[in-house]
Amino acid sequence: MKTYLIVRVHGLRQHLLKEDDYHKLIRGDIDLDNLGYTTSIKENNIQELIEDISKKFIEKVLFLEKIAPEYSKFFRAFLEKLEVENIKAKLRYMRGSGGLEYYYPYHYFIDREKFLSIRNEEELIKILSETPLSIKICIDHIKARKGRISLMEKELCLDAKYYEYYAESVKRYSKIIFSAIQLEKILTYTYWSIMLGRKDTEEIFLTINPENFFLIEMGFHLLELKISRFEKYLENKDYSSLISLVDTLYLKRIKRLFLENKNNLYTVYYYLILIYYEMKNLEKIVLGRKMALRPEIIRGTLKIIV
């Protein structure tokens, strides 16, 4: 099934949105229902639009799982990005800082009804402890050291734990995808180094898995980014430049890997990244249009891999 999966993915890549499609959508020349979605930016509210966009993304991933069920664990681990976002949104909501209670329509480890019924953090952490996303040890470690734990530290514990689960899903049959996931990890590592500081970020990653000391170094090496340069941006608080640099290096690297690995499973991973970015780009366009932002502002938020 692997060969058939790779062939299908090469075909599916031809149906991805082009840069011109995004520009037309931003200008209002076309709407989502012209692109195969069931909703319209003009007619539907933000929640309905985001749900429609994310459902389409989920369907695309599950279609691949149906073609090659032997890689189900990997496809589900990739989709788990959405459930992780739901859990973080739930934590923020319970702290009173999350706005409306809205979640992606994807529930795998915690079914929807059970998830929606959770009313406090302790209950959520207990339920998570029965899944591969358990962060109890990480939370206990931080509490023992500091006497307390912040909401952002809990979110970082969850992100770090997710990457362990995600990388483990492919470790057995694709070293190159495993390495690419370490590149993804650097994106998250960068964000949290800005939000919490590099020292606390690294400590939490190491608490989740001591091997992260080497895996994060691997990620920087693959990005061709010296850690000393990374630290300099943090010291100067030049955060926007740092994010831009890491994003640029990441997109450049994953595309180069694709060009070198068109006939193996990395092609499937690369396609998953492309459709994930497509989903996120559409979310940004929807939010930008609903907020009446200028077209150039919306365009500046998009990440387009050409």
CSV table of C-alpha atoms in Angstrom, one decimal:
chain,number,residue,atom,x,y,z
A,1,MET,CA,0.0,0.0,0.0
A,2,LYS,CA,2.9,2.3,0.5
A,3,THR,CA,3.6,2.8,-3.2
A,4,TYR,CA,-0.1,3.4,-3.9
A,5,LEU,CA,-0.3,5.9,-1.0
A,6,ILE,CA,2.7,7.9,-2.4
A,7,VAL,CA,1.2,7.9,-5.9
A,8,ARG,CA,-2.1,9.2,-4.6
A,9,VAL,CA,-0.4,11.9,-2.6
A,10,HIS,CA,1.5,13.2,-5.6
A,11,GLY,CA,-1.9,13.5,-7.4
A,12,LEU,CA,-3.6,15.1,-4.4
A,13,ARG,CA,-0.9,17.8,-4.2
A,14,GLN,CA,-2.2,19.1,-7.5
A,15,HIS,CA,-5.5,20.1,-5.9
A,16,LEU,CA,-3.9,22.3,-3.2
A,17,LEU,CA,-4.9,26.0,-3.2
A,18,LYS,CA,-2.5,28.2,-5.2
A,19,GLU,CA,-1.2,31.6,-4.0
A,20,ASP,CA,-3.6,33.3,-6.5
A,21,ASP,CA,-6.6,31.5,-4.8
A,22,TYR,CA,-5.6,33.0,-1.5
A,23,HIS,CA,-5.4,36.5,-3.0
A,24,LYS,CA,-8.8,36.2,-4.7
A,25,LEU,CA,-10.3,35.0,-1.4
A,26,ILE,CA,-8.7,37.9,0.5
A,27,ARG,CA,-10.1,40.4,-2.1
A,28,GLY,CA,-13.5,38.8,-2.0
A,29,ASP,CA,-13.4,37.8,-5.7
A,30,ILE,CA,-14.2,34.3,-4.7
A,31,ASP,CA,-15.6,32.7,-1.5
A,32,LEU,CA,-15.1,29.4,0.3
A,33,ASP,CA,-18.0,27.8,-1.4
A,34,ASN,CA,-16.2,28.3,-4.7
A,35,LEU,CA,-13.3,26.2,-3.4
A,36,GLY,CA,-15.2,23.1,-2.4
A,37,TYR,CA,-16.3,24.2,1.1
A,38,THR,CA,-20.0,24.3,2.3
A,39,THR,CA,-19.8,27.7,3.9
A,40,SER,CA,-19.4,31.3,2.8
A,41,ILE,CA,-17.4,34.1,4.5
A,42,LYS,CA,-20.2,36.5,3.5
A,43,GLU,CA,-23.0,34.3,4.9
A,44,ASN,CA,-21.6,32.3,7.8
A,45,ASN,CA,-20.2,33.2,11.2
A,46,ILE,CA,-16.6,32.5,12.3
A,47,GLN,CA,-17.4,29.4,14.2
A,48,GLU,CA,-19.2,27.8,11.3
A,49,LEU,CA,-16.4,28.8,8.9
A,50,ILE,CA,-13.6,27.4,11.1
A,51,GLU,CA,-15.5,24.2,11.6
A,52,ASP,CA,-16.0,23.8,7.9
A,53,ILE,CA,-12.4,24.4,7.1
A,54,SER,CA,-11.1,22.1,9.8
A,55,LYS,CA,-13.5,19.3,8.9
A,56,LYS,CA,-12.2,19.4,5.3
A,57,PHE,CA,-8.6,19.1,6.6
A,58,ILE,CA,-9.6,16.1,8.9
A,59,GLU,CA,-11.3,14.4,6.0
A,60,LYS,CA,-8.2,14.7,3.8
A,61,VAL,CA,-6.0,13.1,6.5
A,62,LEU,CA,-8.6,10.3,7.2
A,63,PHE,CA,-8.8,9.6,3.5
A,64,LEU,CA,-5.1,8.8,3.5
A,65,GLU,CA,-5.6,6.6,6.6
A,66,LYS,CA,-8.2,4.6,4.7
A,67,ILE,CA,-5.8,4.1,1.8
A,68,ALA,CA,-3.0,2.9,4.1
A,69,PRO,CA,-4.3,1.8,7.5
A,70,GLU,CA,-0.9,0.4,8.4
A,71,TYR,CA,0.2,4.0,9.0
A,72,SER,CA,-2.9,4.8,11.0
A,73,LYS,CA,-0.9,5.7,14.1
A,74,PHE,CA,1.1,8.3,12.2
A,75,PHE,CA,-2.0,9.9,10.6
A,76,ARG,CA,-3.8,10.0,14.0
A,77,ALA,CA,-0.7,11.5,15.6
A,78,PHE,CA,-0.7,14.2,13.0
A,79,LEU,CA,-4.4,15.0,13.5
A,80,GLU,CA,-3.7,15.1,17.3
A,81,LYS,CA,-2.5,18.6,16.7
A,82,LEU,CA,-6.1,19.6,16.7
A,83,GLU,CA,-7.0,17.8,20.0
A,84,VAL,CA,-3.9,19.4,21.6
A,85,GLU,CA,-5.2,22.8,20.5
A,86,ASN,CA,-8.6,21.9,22.0
A,87,ILE,CA,-7.1,20.9,25.3
A,88,LYS,CA,-5.1,24.2,25.5
A,89,ALA,CA,-8.2,26.1,24.6
A,90,LYS,CA,-10.1,24.3,27.4
A,91,LEU,CA,-7.4,25.2,29.9
A,92,ARG,CA,-7.6,28.8,28.9
A,93,TYR,CA,-11.4,28.8,29.0
A,94,MET,CA,-11.4,27.3,32.6
A,95,ARG,CA,-9.0,30.1,33.6
A,96,GLY,CA,-11.4,32.6,32.2
A,97,SER,CA,-9.1,33.7,29.4
A,98,GLY,CA,-10.3,31.8,26.5
A,99,GLY,CA,-13.3,33.8,25.2
A,100,LEU,CA,-16.1,31.6,23.7
A,101,GLU,CA,-15.9,27.8,24.3
A,102,TYR,CA,-15.2,26.6,20.8
A,103,TYR,CA,-13.2,23.6,19.7
A,104,TYR,CA,-12.0,21.8,16.6
A,105,PRO,CA,-14.4,19.0,15.6
A,106,TYR,CA,-11.8,16.3,16.3
A,107,HIS,CA,-11.8,14.2,19.5
A,108,TYR,CA,-9.7,11.0,19.6
A,109,PHE,CA,-8.4,10.3,23.1
A,110,ILE,CA,-11.2,12.1,24.9
A,111,ASP,CA,-14.7,11.8,23.3
A,112,ARG,CA,-16.6,15.0,22.7
A,113,GLU,CA,-19.3,14.7,25.3
A,114,LYS,CA,-16.8,13.8,28.0
A,115,PHE,CA,-14.5,16.6,27.0
A,116,LEU,CA,-17.2,19.3,27.0
A,117,SER,CA,-18.4,18.1,30.5
A,118,ILE,CA,-15.0,18.7,32.1
A,119,ARG,CA,-15.3,21.6,34.5
A,120,ASN,CA,-11.9,22.0,36.2
A,121,GLU,CA,-8.2,21.6,35.5
A,122,GLU,CA,-7.7,18.7,38.0
A,123,GLU,CA,-10.3,16.6,36.2
A,124,LEU,CA,-8.8,17.4,32.8
A,125,ILE,CA,-5.2,16.5,33.9
A,126,LYS,CA,-6.6,13.2,35.5
A,127,ILE,CA,-8.3,12.3,32.2
A,128,LEU,CA,-5.2,13.1,30.2
A,129,SER,CA,-3.1,10.9,32.5
A,130,GLU,CA,-4.9,7.9,30.9
A,131,THR,CA,-3.8,8.9,27.4
A,132,PRO,CA,-0.4,9.3,25.7
A,133,LEU,CA,-0.7,13.0,26.4
A,134,SER,CA,-0.3,12.7,30.2
A,135,ILE,CA,1.5,15.7,31.6
A,136,LYS,CA,1.1,14.9,35.3
A,137,ILE,CA,4.8,14.2,35.9
A,138,CYS,CA,5.8,17.4,34.1
A,139,ILE,CA,3.3,19.4,36.2
A,140,ASP,CA,4.4,17.8,39.5
A,141,HIS,CA,8.1,18.5,38.6
A,142,ILE,CA,7.4,22.2,38.1
A,143,LYS,CA,5.3,22.5,41.2
A,144,ALA,CA,8.0,20.8,43.3
A,145,ARG,CA,10.6,23.3,42.0
A,146,LYS,CA,8.5,26.5,42.0
A,147,GLY,CA,5.6,25.7,44.3
A,148,ARG,CA,3.2,26.6,41.5
A,149,ILE,CA,2.6,26.2,37.8
A,150,SER,CA,1.3,28.8,35.3
A,151,LEU,CA,-1.2,28.2,32.5
A,152,MET,CA,1.6,28.8,29.9
A,153,GLU,CA,3.8,26.2,31.6
A,154,LYS,CA,1.0,23.6,31.4
A,155,GLU,CA,0.5,24.4,27.7
A,156,LEU,CA,4.2,23.9,27.1
A,157,CYS,CA,4.1,20.6,29.0
A,158,LEU,CA,1.3,19.5,26.6
A,159,ASP,CA,3.2,20.7,23.5
A,160,ALA,CA,6.4,18.9,24.6
A,161,LYS,CA,4.5,15.7,25.4
A,162,TYR,CA,2.7,15.8,22.0
A,163,TYR,CA,5.9,15.9,20.1
A,164,GLU,CA,7.1,12.7,21.9
A,165,TYR,CA,3.9,10.9,20.9
A,166,TYR,CA,4.0,12.3,17.4
A,167,ALA,CA,7.7,11.4,16.8
A,168,GLU,CA,7.2,7.9,18.3
A,169,SER,CA,4.4,7.2,15.7
A,170,VAL,CA,7.0,7.2,12.9
A,171,LYS,CA,10.2,6.2,14.6
A,172,ARG,CA,10.0,2.6,13.6
A,173,TYR,CA,9.6,3.1,9.8
A,174,SER,CA,10.8,6.6,8.8
A,175,LYS,CA,14.0,8.2,10.2
A,176,ILE,CA,13.6,11.1,7.8
A,177,ILE,CA,10.1,12.0,9.0
A,178,PHE,CA,11.3,11.5,12.6
A,179,SER,CA,14.0,14.1,11.8
A,180,ALA,CA,11.5,16.4,10.2
A,181,ILE,CA,9.4,16.3,13.3
A,182,GLN,CA,12.4,17.6,15.3
A,183,LEU,CA,12.4,20.6,12.9
A,184,GLU,CA,8.7,21.2,13.8
A,185,LYS,CA,9.7,21.0,17.4
A,186,ILE,CA,12.0,23.9,16.9
A,187,LEU,CA,9.1,26.1,15.9
A,188,THR,CA,7.4,25.3,19.1
A,189,TYR,CA,10.6,25.6,21.1
A,190,THR,CA,11.1,29.1,19.6
A,191,TYR,CA,7.6,30.2,20.5
A,192,TRP,CA,7.9,29.1,24.1
A,193,SER,CA,11.5,30.5,24.4
A,194,ILE,CA,10.0,33.9,23.6
A,195,MET,CA,7.0,33.4,25.9
A,196,LEU,CA,8.7,31.8,28.9
A,197,GLY,CA,12.4,32.2,28.4
A,198,ARG,CA,14.8,29.6,26.9
A,199,LYS,CA,15.9,28.2,30.3
A,200,ASP,CA,12.4,27.3,31.5
A,201,THR,CA,11.4,26.0,28.0
A,202,GLU,CA,14.4,23.7,27.8
A,203,GLU,CA,13.8,22.4,31.3
A,204,ILE,CA,10.3,21.4,30.5
A,205,PHE,CA,11.3,19.7,27.2
A,206,LEU,CA,14.0,17.8,29.2
A,207,THR,CA,11.5,16.8,31.9
A,208,ILE,CA,9.3,15.3,29.3
A,209,ASN,CA,12.2,13.5,27.7
A,210,PRO,CA,15.9,13.8,28.6
A,211,GLU,CA,16.8,12.9,25.0
A,212,ASN,CA,15.4,16.3,23.9
A,213,PHE,CA,18.8,17.7,24.8
A,214,PHE,CA,20.2,15.9,21.7
A,215,LEU,CA,17.0,16.1,19.6
A,216,ILE,CA,16.7,19.9,19.9
A,217,GLU,CA,20.4,20.2,18.9
A,218,MET,CA,19.6,18.0,15.9
A,219,GLY,CA,16.7,20.3,15.0
A,220,PHE,CA,19.0,23.3,15.1
A,221,HIS,CA,21.6,21.5,13.1
A,222,LEU,CA,19.1,20.5,10.4
A,223,LEU,CA,17.8,24.1,10.2
A,224,GLU,CA,21.4,25.2,9.8
A,225,LEU,CA,20.9,27.7,12.7
A,226,LYS,CA,23.5,28.2,15.3
A,227,ILE,CA,22.2,28.1,18.8
A,228,SER,CA,24.4,31.1,19.7
A,229,ARG,CA,22.6,33.1,16.9
A,230,PHE,CA,19.2,32.0,18.3
A,231,GLU,CA,20.2,33.1,21.8
A,232,LYS,CA,21.3,36.5,20.4
A,233,TYR,CA,17.9,37.3,19.0
A,234,LEU,CA,16.4,36.3,22.4
A,235,GLU,CA,18.9,38.5,24.3
A,236,ASN,CA,18.1,41.5,22.0
A,237,LYS,CA,14.3,40.8,22.3
A,238,ASP,CA,14.1,40.8,18.5
A,239,TYR,CA,11.3,38.3,18.6
A,240,SER,CA,9.6,39.1,15.3
A,241,SER,CA,12.9,38.7,13.4
A,242,LEU,CA,13.6,35.4,15.3
A,243,ILE,CA,10.2,34.0,14.4
A,244,SER,CA,10.6,35.1,10.8
A,245,LEU,CA,14.1,33.5,10.6
A,246,VAL,CA,13.1,30.2,12.1
A,247,ASP,CA,9.9,30.0,9.9
A,248,THR,CA,11.9,30.8,6.7
A,249,LEU,CA,14.6,28.2,7.5
A,250,TYR,CA,12.0,25.6,8.4
A,251,LEU,CA,10.0,26.0,5.2
A,252,LYS,CA,13.1,26.0,3.1
A,253,ARG,CA,14.4,22.8,4.8
A,254,ILE,CA,11.2,20.8,4.6
A,255,LYS,CA,10.9,21.7,0.9
A,256,ARG,CA,14.5,20.7,0.2
A,257,LEU,CA,13.8,17.3,2.0
A,258,PHE,CA,10.8,16.8,-0.2
A,259,LEU,CA,12.8,17.4,-3.4
A,260,GLU,CA,15.3,14.8,-2.2
A,261,ASN,CA,12.7,12.3,-1.1
A,262,LYS,CA,9.8,12.4,-3.6
A,263,ASN,CA,9.5,8.6,-3.8
A,264,ASN,CA,9.3,7.6,-0.1
A,265,LEU,CA,7.0,8.3,2.9
A,266,TYR,CA,8.4,11.8,3.4
A,267,THR,CA,6.2,12.8,0.5
A,268,VAL,CA,3.2,11.9,2.6
A,269,TYR,CA,4.5,13.9,5.5
A,270,TYR,CA,5.2,16.9,3.3
A,271,TYR,CA,1.6,16.7,1.9
A,272,LEU,CA,0.2,16.7,5.5
A,273,ILE,CA,2.2,19.8,6.3
A,274,LEU,CA,0.9,21.5,3.2
A,275,ILE,CA,-2.7,20.8,3.9
A,276,TYR,CA,-2.2,21.8,7.6
A,277,TYR,CA,-0.8,25.2,6.4
A,278,GLU,CA,-3.7,25.5,4.0
A,279,MET,CA,-6.1,25.1,6.8
A,280,LYS,CA,-4.3,27.6,8.9
A,281,ASN,CA,-4.1,30.1,6.0
A,282,LEU,CA,-7.8,29.8,5.4
A,283,GLU,CA,-8.5,30.4,9.1
A,284,LYS,CA,-6.4,33.6,9.0
A,285,ILE,CA,-8.2,34.8,5.9
A,286,VAL,CA,-11.6,34.1,7.4
A,287,LEU,CA,-10.7,36.0,10.7
A,288,GLY,CA,-9.1,38.8,8.7
A,289,ARG,CA,-12.1,39.3,6.5
A,290,LYS,CA,-14.5,39.1,9.4
A,291,MET,CA,-12.4,41.7,11.3
A,292,ALA,CA,-12.3,43.9,8.1
A,293,LEU,CA,-8.5,44.0,8.0
A,294,ARG,CA,-6.7,45.4,5.0
A,295,PRO,CA,-5.8,42.8,2.4
A,296,GLU,CA,-2.1,43.4,2.7
A,297,ILE,CA,-2.4,42.8,6.5
A,298,ILE,CA,-4.1,39.5,5.9
A,299,ARG,CA,-1.6,38.5,3.2
A,300,GLY,CA,1.3,39.2,5.6
A,301,THR,CA,0.0,36.5,8.1
A,302,LEU,CA,-0.1,33.7,5.5
A,303,LYS,CA,2.6,31.0,5.2
A,304,ILE,CA,2.7,29.8,1.6
A,305,ILE,CA,5.2,27.1,0.6
A,306,VAL,CA,5.9,27.6,-3.1
